[in-house]
PDB file of C-alpha atoms and ligand atoms in Angstrom:
ATOM      1  CA  UNK U  24       1.621  16.283 -17.563  1.00  0.00           C
ATOM      2  CA  UNK U  25       0.561  14.113 -14.620  1.00  0.00           C
ATOM      3  CA  UNK U  26      -2.560  14.340 -16.271  1.00  0.00           C
ATOM      4  CA  UNK U  27      -1.167  12.099 -19.463  1.00  0.00           C
ATOM      5  CA  UNK U  28       0.685  10.171 -17.014  1.00  0.00           C
ATOM      6  CA  UNK U  29      -2.206   9.296 -15.692  1.00  0.00           C
ATOM      7  CA  UNK U  30      -4.166   8.482 -18.734  1.00  0.00           C
ATOM      8  CA  UNK U  31      -0.672   6.601 -19.388  1.00  0.00           C
ATOM      9  CA  UNK U  32      -0.311   3.991 -15.993  1.00  0.00           C
ATOM     10  CA  UNK U  33      -4.081   3.890 -16.543  1.00  0.00           C
ATOM     11  CA  UNK U  34      -4.035   2.256 -19.816  1.00  0.00           C
ATOM     12  CA  UNK U  35      -1.925   0.319 -18.816  1.00  0.00           C
ATOM     13  CA  UNK U  36      -3.651  -0.940 -15.771  1.00  0.00           C
ATOM     14  CA  UNK U  37      -6.565  -2.250 -18.559  1.00  0.00           C
ATOM     15  CA  UNK U  38      -3.225  -3.769 -20.800  1.00  0.00           C
ATOM     16  CA  UNK U  39      -2.300  -5.754 -17.096  1.00  0.00           C
ATOM     17  CA  UNK U  40      -5.614  -7.060 -16.589  1.00  0.00           C
ATOM     18  CA  UNK U  41      -6.757  -8.223 -20.083  1.00  0.00           C
ATOM     19  CA  UNK U  42      -3.267  -9.605 -20.030  1.00  0.00           C
ATOM     20  CA  UNK U  43      -4.716 -11.864 -17.202  1.00  0.00           C
ATOM     21  CA  UNK U  44      -7.764 -12.326 -17.468  1.00  0.00           C
ATOM     22  CA  UNK U  45      -8.727 -10.236 -15.349  1.00  0.00           C
ATOM     23  CA  UNK U  46     -11.239  -7.301 -14.865  1.00  0.00           C
ATOM     24  CA  UNK U  47      -9.856  -3.593 -14.296  1.00  0.00           C
ATOM     25  CA  UNK U  48     -12.485  -3.511 -11.445  1.00  0.00           C
ATOM     26  CA  UNK U  49     -10.405  -5.624  -9.374  1.00  0.00           C
ATOM     27  CA  UNK U  50      -7.183  -2.914  -9.486  1.00  0.00           C
ATOM     28  CA  UNK U  51      -6.576  -0.167  -7.539  1.00  0.00           C
ATOM     29  CA  UNK U  52      -4.536   2.121  -8.439  1.00  0.00           C
ATOM     30  CA  UNK U  53      -2.828   4.032  -4.960  1.00  0.00           C
ATOM     31  CA  UNK U  54      -0.877   7.774  -6.935  1.00  0.00           C
ATOM     32  CA  UNK U  55       1.496   7.932  -4.459  1.00  0.00           C
ATOM     33  CA  UNK U  56       2.759  11.763  -5.157  1.00  0.00           C
ATOM     34  CA  UNK U  57       5.071  11.635  -1.462  1.00  0.00           C
ATOM     35  CA  UNK U  58       7.326  15.477  -1.248  1.00  0.00           C
ATOM     36  CA  UNK U  59       5.236  16.887  -4.240  1.00  0.00           C
ATOM     37  CA  UNK U  60       3.180  19.238  -4.338  1.00  0.00           C
ATOM     38  CA  UNK U  61      -0.733  19.588  -3.482  1.00  0.00           C
ATOM     39  CA  UNK U  62      -0.549  21.192  -6.447  1.00  0.00           C
ATOM     40  CA  UNK U  63       0.596  18.328  -8.374  1.00  0.00           C
ATOM     41  CA  UNK U  64      -2.134  16.338  -6.377  1.00  0.00           C
ATOM     42  CA  UNK U  65      -4.437  19.514  -7.138  1.00  0.00           C
ATOM     43  CA  UNK U  66      -4.025  17.921 -11.378  1.00  0.00           C
ATOM     44  CA  UNK U  67      -4.075  14.345  -9.843  1.00  0.00           C
ATOM     45  CA  UNK U  68      -7.535  14.916  -8.729  1.00  0.00           C
ATOM     46  CA  UNK U  69      -8.976  17.454 -11.794  1.00  0.00           C
ATOM     47  CA  UNK U  70      -8.052  13.726 -13.535  1.00  0.00           C
ATOM     48  CA  UNK U  71     -10.435  11.960 -11.508  1.00  0.00           C
ATOM     49  CA  UNK U  72      -7.533   9.571  -8.943  1.00  0.00           C
ATOM     50  CA  UNK U  73      -9.017   9.616  -5.391  1.00  0.00           C
ATOM     51  CA  UNK U  74      -6.278   7.733  -3.618  1.00  0.00           C
ATOM     52  CA  UNK U  75      -2.663   9.225  -2.735  1.00  0.00           C
ATOM     53  CA  UNK U  76      -0.422   7.921  -0.533  1.00  0.00           C
ATOM     54  CA  UNK U  77       1.514   8.386   2.244  1.00  0.00           C
ATOM     55  CA  UNK U  78       4.864   7.201   3.015  1.00  0.00           C
ATOM     56  CA  UNK U  79       4.761   9.942   6.446  1.00  0.00           C
ATOM     57  CA  UNK U  80       2.054  10.611   8.808  1.00  0.00           C
ATOM     58  CA  UNK U  81       3.134  14.347   9.333  1.00  0.00           C
ATOM     59  CA  UNK U  82       2.731  15.073   5.081  1.00  0.00           C
ATOM     60  CA  UNK U  83      -0.385  13.041   5.140  1.00  0.00           C
ATOM     61  CA  UNK U  84      -2.089  14.585   7.579  1.00  0.00           C
ATOM     62  CA  UNK U  85      -1.269  18.160   6.290  1.00  0.00           C
ATOM     63  CA  UNK U  86      -1.601  16.825   2.744  1.00  0.00           C
ATOM     64  CA  UNK U  87      -5.507  15.695   4.090  1.00  0.00           C
ATOM     65  CA  UNK U  88      -5.447  19.113   6.186  1.00  0.00           C
ATOM     66  CA  UNK U  89      -5.337  20.975   3.203  1.00  0.00           C
ATOM     67  CA  UNK U  90      -7.727  18.849   0.973  1.00  0.00           C
ATOM     68  CA  UNK U  91     -11.110  18.439   3.418  1.00  0.00           C
ATOM     69  CA  UNK U  92     -12.287  16.453   1.159  1.00  0.00           C
ATOM     70  CA  UNK U  93     -14.137  13.692   2.470  1.00  0.00           C
ATOM     71  CA  UNK U  94     -14.150  11.567  -1.340  1.00  0.00           C
ATOM     72  CA  UNK U  95     -10.426  11.632  -1.230  1.00  0.00           C
ATOM     73  CA  UNK U  96      -8.218   7.810   0.694  1.00  0.00           C
ATOM     74  CA  UNK U  97      -5.118   8.691   2.219  1.00  0.00           C
ATOM     75  CA  UNK U  98      -3.274   5.807   2.624  1.00  0.00           C
ATOM     76  CA  UNK U  99       0.139   5.326   5.040  1.00  0.00           C
ATOM     77  CA  UNK U 100       2.151   2.837   2.426  1.00  0.00           C
ATOM     78  CA  UNK U 101       5.470   4.025   5.042  1.00  0.00           C
ATOM     79  CA  UNK U 102       7.046   2.386   7.728  1.00  0.00           C
ATOM     80  CA  UNK U 103       5.080   3.782  11.242  1.00  0.00           C
ATOM     81  CA  UNK U 104       6.816   4.878  14.441  1.00  0.00           C
ATOM     82  CA  UNK U 105       4.605   3.291  16.869  1.00  0.00           C
ATOM     83  CA  UNK U 106       4.785   7.193  18.383  1.00  0.00           C
ATOM     84  CA  UNK U 107       2.997   8.732  15.492  1.00  0.00           C
ATOM     85  CA  UNK U 108       0.297   5.960  15.424  1.00  0.00           C
ATOM     86  CA  UNK U 109      -1.669   8.571  17.388  1.00  0.00           C
ATOM     87  CA  UNK U 110      -1.695  10.890  14.813  1.00  0.00           C
ATOM     88  CA  UNK U 111      -3.093   8.922  11.274  1.00  0.00           C
ATOM     89  CA  UNK U 112      -5.887   7.086  13.754  1.00  0.00           C
ATOM     90  CA  UNK U 113      -8.639   8.819  12.042  1.00  0.00           C
ATOM     91  CA  UNK U 114      -7.636  10.419   8.822  1.00  0.00           C
ATOM     92  CA  UNK U 115      -5.975   7.162   7.217  1.00  0.00           C
ATOM     93  CA  UNK U 116      -8.308   4.734   4.631  1.00  0.00           C
ATOM     94  CA  UNK U 117      -5.467   1.961   4.420  1.00  0.00           C
ATOM     95  CA  UNK U 118      -1.961   1.314   6.921  1.00  0.00           C
ATOM     96  CA  UNK U 119      -0.557  -1.129   4.144  1.00  0.00           C
ATOM     97  CA  UNK U 120       3.315  -1.065   6.227  1.00  0.00           C
ATOM     98  CA  UNK U 121       1.993  -3.440   9.853  1.00  0.00           C
ATOM     99  CA  UNK U 122       5.178  -6.352  10.142  1.00  0.00           C
ATOM    100  CA  UNK U 123       5.000  -6.636  13.423  1.00  0.00           C
ATOM    101  CA  UNK U 124       1.851  -6.934  16.873  1.00  0.00           C
ATOM    102  CA  UNK U 125       3.731  -4.155  19.111  1.00  0.00           C
ATOM    103  CA  UNK U 126       2.597  -1.691  16.003  1.00  0.00           C
ATOM    104  CA  UNK U 127      -0.323  -3.880  15.656  1.00  0.00           C
ATOM    105  CA  UNK U 128      -1.233  -3.402  19.919  1.00  0.00           C
ATOM    106  CA  UNK U 129      -0.218   1.218  19.027  1.00  0.00           C
ATOM    107  CA  UNK U 130      -3.460   1.144  16.468  1.00  0.00           C
ATOM    108  CA  UNK U 131      -5.345  -0.980  18.131  1.00  0.00           C
ATOM    109  CA  UNK U 132      -5.070   0.673  21.584  1.00  0.00           C
ATOM    110  CA  UNK U 133      -5.261   3.899  19.366  1.00  0.00           C
ATOM    111  CA  UNK U 134      -8.501   3.208  17.314  1.00  0.00           C
ATOM    112  CA  UNK U 135      -9.994   2.219  20.751  1.00  0.00           C
ATOM    113  CA  UNK U 136      -9.968   5.694  22.330  1.00  0.00           C
ATOM    114  CA  UNK U 137     -11.001   7.426  19.302  1.00  0.00           C
ATOM    115  CA  UNK U 138     -13.514   4.884  19.284  1.00  0.00           C
ATOM    116  CA  UNK U 139     -12.422   3.501  14.967  1.00  0.00           C
ATOM    117  CA  UNK U 140     -11.603  -0.150  13.602  1.00  0.00           C
ATOM    118  CA  UNK U 141      -8.712   1.244  11.586  1.00  0.00           C
ATOM    119  CA  UNK U 142      -8.361  -1.190   8.078  1.00  0.00           C
ATOM    120  CA  UNK U 143      -4.993  -2.269   7.844  1.00  0.00           C
ATOM    121  CA  UNK U 144      -2.296  -4.683   5.901  1.00  0.00           C
ATOM    122  CA  UNK U 145      -0.559  -7.040   7.348  1.00  0.00           C
ATOM    123  CA  UNK U 146       3.562  -5.926   5.182  1.00  0.00           C
ATOM    124  CA  UNK U 147       5.887  -9.299   3.975  1.00  0.00           C
ATOM    125  CA  UNK U 148       9.647  -8.995   3.294  1.00  0.00           C
ATOM    126  CA  UNK U 149       9.465 -12.081   0.525  1.00  0.00           C
ATOM    127  CA  UNK U 150      11.810 -10.799  -1.021  1.00  0.00           C
ATOM    128  CA  UNK U 151      14.012 -11.487   2.211  1.00  0.00           C
ATOM    129  CA  UNK U 152      15.755  -8.348   2.400  1.00  0.00           C
ATOM    130  CA  UNK U 153      18.043  -7.090   4.851  1.00  0.00           C
ATOM    131  CA  UNK U 154      16.737  -3.582   4.596  1.00  0.00           C
ATOM    132  CA  UNK U 155      13.531  -3.815   4.380  1.00  0.00           C
ATOM    133  CA  UNK U 156      10.682  -4.019   6.877  1.00  0.00           C
ATOM    134  CA  UNK U 157       8.599  -6.428   7.055  1.00  0.00           C
ATOM    135  CA  UNK U 158       7.696 -10.240   8.482  1.00  0.00           C
ATOM    136  CA  UNK U 159       8.939 -13.218   7.068  1.00  0.00           C
ATOM    137  CA  UNK U 160       7.256 -14.353   4.507  1.00  0.00           C
ATOM    138  CA  UNK U 161       6.727 -18.320   7.402  1.00  0.00           C
ATOM    139  CA  UNK U 162       6.189 -16.005   9.815  1.00  0.00           C
ATOM    140  CA  UNK U 163       3.409 -14.163   8.980  1.00  0.00           C
ATOM    141  CA  UNK U 164       0.514 -16.506   9.814  1.00  0.00           C
ATOM    142  CA  UNK U 165       1.427 -16.378  13.132  1.00  0.00           C
ATOM    143  CA  UNK U 166       1.313 -12.734  13.529  1.00  0.00           C
ATOM    144  CA  UNK U 167      -2.151 -12.747  11.596  1.00  0.00           C
ATOM    145  CA  UNK U 168      -3.259 -14.391  13.874  1.00  0.00           C
ATOM    146  CA  UNK U 169      -2.156 -12.677  17.071  1.00  0.00           C
ATOM    147  CA  UNK U 170      -3.603  -9.504  14.968  1.00  0.00           C
ATOM    148  CA  UNK U 171      -6.644 -10.827  14.310  1.00  0.00           C
ATOM    149  CA  UNK U 172      -7.701 -10.584  17.601  1.00  0.00           C
ATOM    150  CA  UNK U 173      -6.905  -7.407  18.242  1.00  0.00           C
ATOM    151  CA  UNK U 174     -10.822  -5.505  18.340  1.00  0.00           C
ATOM    152  CA  UNK U 175     -10.286  -2.288  17.536  1.00  0.00           C
ATOM    153  CA  UNK U 176      -8.274  -3.586  13.789  1.00  0.00           C
ATOM    154  CA  UNK U 177      -8.838  -5.061  10.844  1.00  0.00           C
ATOM    155  CA  UNK U 178      -6.606  -6.604   8.778  1.00  0.00           C
ATOM    156  CA  UNK U 179      -7.812  -6.699   4.818  1.00  0.00           C
ATOM    157  CA  UNK U 180      -4.687  -8.026   2.973  1.00  0.00           C
ATOM    158  CA  UNK U 181      -1.363  -8.470   2.133  1.00  0.00           C
ATOM    159  CA  UNK U 182       0.997  -5.350   1.191  1.00  0.00           C
ATOM    160  CA  UNK U 183       4.945  -6.087  -0.247  1.00  0.00           C
ATOM    161  CA  UNK U 184       7.902  -3.778  -1.551  1.00  0.00           C
ATOM    162  CA  UNK U 185       9.459  -5.867  -3.938  1.00  0.00           C
ATOM    163  CA  UNK U 186      12.859  -5.532  -4.268  1.00  0.00           C
ATOM    164  CA  UNK U 187      14.937  -2.571  -6.595  1.00  0.00           C
ATOM    165  CA  UNK U 188      15.489  -4.978  -9.551  1.00  0.00           C
ATOM    166  CA  UNK U 189      15.723  -3.454 -13.745  1.00  0.00           C
ATOM    167  CA  UNK U 190      14.042  -5.267 -15.012  1.00  0.00           C
ATOM    168  CA  UNK U 191      10.267  -5.458 -13.401  1.00  0.00           C
ATOM    169  CA  UNK U 192      10.398  -9.777 -14.836  1.00  0.00           C
ATOM    170  CA  UNK U 193      12.812 -10.150 -12.125  1.00  0.00           C
ATOM    171  CA  UNK U 194      10.588  -9.909  -9.657  1.00  0.00           C
ATOM    172  CA  UNK U 195       7.102 -11.861 -11.403  1.00  0.00           C
ATOM    173  CA  UNK U 196       8.440 -14.278  -9.447  1.00  0.00           C
ATOM    174  CA  UNK U 197       8.399 -12.290  -6.269  1.00  0.00           C
ATOM    175  CA  UNK U 198       4.744 -11.761  -6.585  1.00  0.00           C
ATOM    176  CA  UNK U 199       3.876 -14.550  -7.641  1.00  0.00           C
ATOM    177  CA  UNK U 200       4.528 -15.758  -3.957  1.00  0.00           C
ATOM    178  CA  UNK U 201       3.343 -13.255  -2.594  1.00  0.00           C
ATOM    179  CA  UNK U 202      -0.165 -14.037  -4.527  1.00  0.00           C
ATOM    180  CA  UNK U 203       1.328 -17.860  -3.956  1.00  0.00           C
ATOM    181  CA  UNK U 204       0.845 -16.475   0.514  1.00  0.00           C
ATOM    182  CA  UNK U 205      -2.633 -14.367  -0.166  1.00  0.00           C
ATOM    183  CA  UNK U 206      -4.383 -17.350  -1.186  1.00  0.00           C
ATOM    184  CA  UNK U 207      -2.604 -20.048   1.141  1.00  0.00           C
ATOM    185  CA  UNK U 208      -3.769 -17.408   4.236  1.00  0.00           C
ATOM    186  CA  UNK U 209      -7.149 -16.669   2.232  1.00  0.00           C
ATOM    187  CA  UNK U 210      -8.306 -19.987   2.885  1.00  0.00           C
ATOM    188  CA  UNK U 211      -7.055 -20.644   5.912  1.00  0.00           C
ATOM    189  CA  UNK U 212     -10.418 -18.677   6.780  1.00  0.00           C
ATOM    190  CA  UNK U 213      -9.328 -17.131   9.990  1.00  0.00           C
ATOM    191  CA  UNK U 214     -11.584 -14.589  11.820  1.00  0.00           C
ATOM    192  CA  UNK U 215     -11.458 -11.063  11.325  1.00  0.00           C
ATOM    193  CA  UNK U 216      -9.170 -11.279   8.856  1.00  0.00           C
ATOM    194  CA  UNK U 217     -10.804 -10.944   5.349  1.00  0.00           C
ATOM    195  CA  UNK U 218      -8.198 -11.365   2.072  1.00  0.00           C
ATOM    196  CA  UNK U 219      -9.302  -9.340  -0.208  1.00  0.00           C
ATOM    197  CA  UNK U 220      -6.713  -6.840  -1.122  1.00  0.00           C
ATOM    198  CA  UNK U 221      -2.759  -7.723  -2.291  1.00  0.00           C
ATOM    199  CA  UNK U 222      -0.271  -4.590  -2.051  1.00  0.00           C
ATOM    200  CA  UNK U 223       2.301  -4.651  -5.200  1.00  0.00           C
ATOM    201  CA  UNK U 224       3.654  -3.489  -7.615  1.00  0.00           C
ATOM    202  CA  UNK U 225       5.265  -0.052  -7.800  1.00  0.00           C
ATOM    203  CA  UNK U 226       6.037   2.413 -11.037  1.00  0.00           C
ATOM    204  CA  UNK U 227       8.817   0.170 -12.042  1.00  0.00           C
ATOM    205  CA  UNK U 228       6.165  -2.975 -11.725  1.00  0.00           C
ATOM    206  CA  UNK U 229       3.094  -2.554 -11.404  1.00  0.00           C
ATOM    207  CA  UNK U 230       2.367  -4.185 -14.982  1.00  0.00           C
ATOM    208  CA  UNK U 231       4.305  -7.571 -13.948  1.00  0.00           C
ATOM    209  CA  UNK U 232       2.721  -7.297 -10.558  1.00  0.00           C
ATOM    210  CA  UNK U 233      -1.161  -6.725 -11.241  1.00  0.00           C
ATOM    211  CA  UNK U 234      -0.685 -10.397 -14.351  1.00  0.00           C
ATOM    212  CA  UNK U 235       0.213 -11.963 -10.704  1.00  0.00           C
ATOM    213  CA  UNK U 236      -2.754 -10.738  -8.852  1.00  0.00           C
ATOM    214  CA  UNK U 237      -2.110  -7.762  -7.576  1.00  0.00           C
ATOM    215  CA  UNK U 238      -5.139  -5.446  -6.065  1.00  0.00           C
ATOM    216  CA  UNK U 239      -3.574  -2.326  -5.483  1.00  0.00           C
ATOM    217  CA  UNK U 240      -0.226  -1.027  -7.057  1.00  0.00           C
ATOM    218  CA  UNK U 241       1.099   2.050  -5.860  1.00  0.00           C
ATOM    219  CA  UNK U 242       2.068   4.505  -8.706  1.00  0.00           C
ATOM    220  CA  UNK U 243       4.888   7.228  -7.834  1.00  0.00           C
ATOM    221  CA  UNK U 244       7.300   8.511 -10.125  1.00  0.00           C
ATOM    222  CA  UNK U 245       5.391   6.708 -13.054  1.00  0.00           C
ATOM    223  CA  UNK U 246       2.171   9.879 -11.587  1.00  0.00           C
ATOM    224  CA  UNK U 247       3.748  12.525 -10.726  1.00  0.00           C
ATOM    225  CA  UNK U 248       7.494  12.711 -12.692  1.00  0.00           C
ATOM    226  CA  UNK U 249      10.740  11.880 -10.253  1.00  0.00           C
ATOM    227  CA  UNK U 250      10.947  12.902  -7.341  1.00  0.00           C
ATOM    228  CA  UNK U 251      13.786  15.409  -5.357  1.00  0.00           C
ATOM    229  CA  UNK U 252      14.383  14.905  -1.849  1.00  0.00           C
ATOM    230  CA  UNK U 253      17.031  18.494  -1.653  1.00  0.00           C
ATOM    231  CA  UNK U 254      14.381  20.683  -1.656  1.00  0.00           C
TER     232      UNK U 254
HETATM  233  C1  PLP L 318       8.018   5.731  -2.419  1.00  0.00           C
HETATM  234  C2  PLP L 318       7.008   4.089  -2.823  1.00  0.00           C
HETATM  235  C3  PLP L 318       5.825   3.867  -3.988  1.00  0.00           C
HETATM  236  C4  PLP L 318       6.154   4.137  -5.099  1.00  0.00           C
HETATM  237  O1  PLP L 318       7.000   4.316  -6.016  1.00  0.00           O
HETATM  238  P1  PLP L 318       8.011   4.734  -7.371  1.00  0.00           P
HETATM  239  O2  PLP L 318       8.065   4.298  -7.292  1.00  0.00           O
HETATM  240  O3  PLP L 318       7.836   6.490  -7.380  1.00  0.00           O
HETATM  241  O4  PLP L 318       5.869   4.186  -8.041  1.00  0.00           O
HETATM  242  C5  PLP L 318       5.704   2.750  -3.759  1.00  0.00           C
HETATM  243  N1  PLP L 318       5.222   2.121  -2.525  1.00  0.00           N
HETATM  244  C6  PLP L 318       5.697   2.499  -1.293  1.00  0.00           C
HETATM  245  C7  PLP L 318       6.220   1.775  -0.138  1.00  0.00           C
HETATM  246  C8  PLP L 318       7.157   3.313  -1.478  1.00  0.00           C
HETATM  247  O5  PLP L 318       7.313   4.365  -0.616  1.00  0.00           O
END
């Protein structure tokens, strides 16, 4: 089941790329395994998946420790509390959810201590939802400029969590605005900033996100099935 769904998602990615005149190699699929057991992750690994997304520090570290497989990447996609940062340093390939200088400073300090550099994305609340984390789009450049000055974090791009909508098309304009912001900031050529990753699109809308320029899509339900939070 997981294997078939993974194949289906990969096929959809190829088709979305074709529609947009893009190469499928430009798009990385993150299999969002939060709440799912290691047995489900094992099936995905057997089907060739190497990049996984988690939204809790403890769960990410436990799963990483369980697999002990350097070929796997563990991405932190959820809101990150500053007091949890120290557990995450050195364990994650990319933190998608940096939205404040204070959080970036904590990651910088933890990385310095570990003699590491941590790759991050800046999370943008493009739809201005009161319930969501992320910096407002008009404040993104200012935040990026101050975070870029921290020596042990490396900004690799932008991330957004689009609204929960009935139709994927309803998020097209949000994705388009994200792509524009990404290009605008890329064009500023800020020191220590590499605008090469645009993380957007989930199960419901990743195909539209790819058409609008996503380079990373985060798909959970579409691969592993519905999550059950009451186990
Ligand atoms: C859970 C989650 C996803 C995956 O959501 P699905 O709808 O299951 O694909 C993607 N991004 C973030 C930040 C998440 O927390």
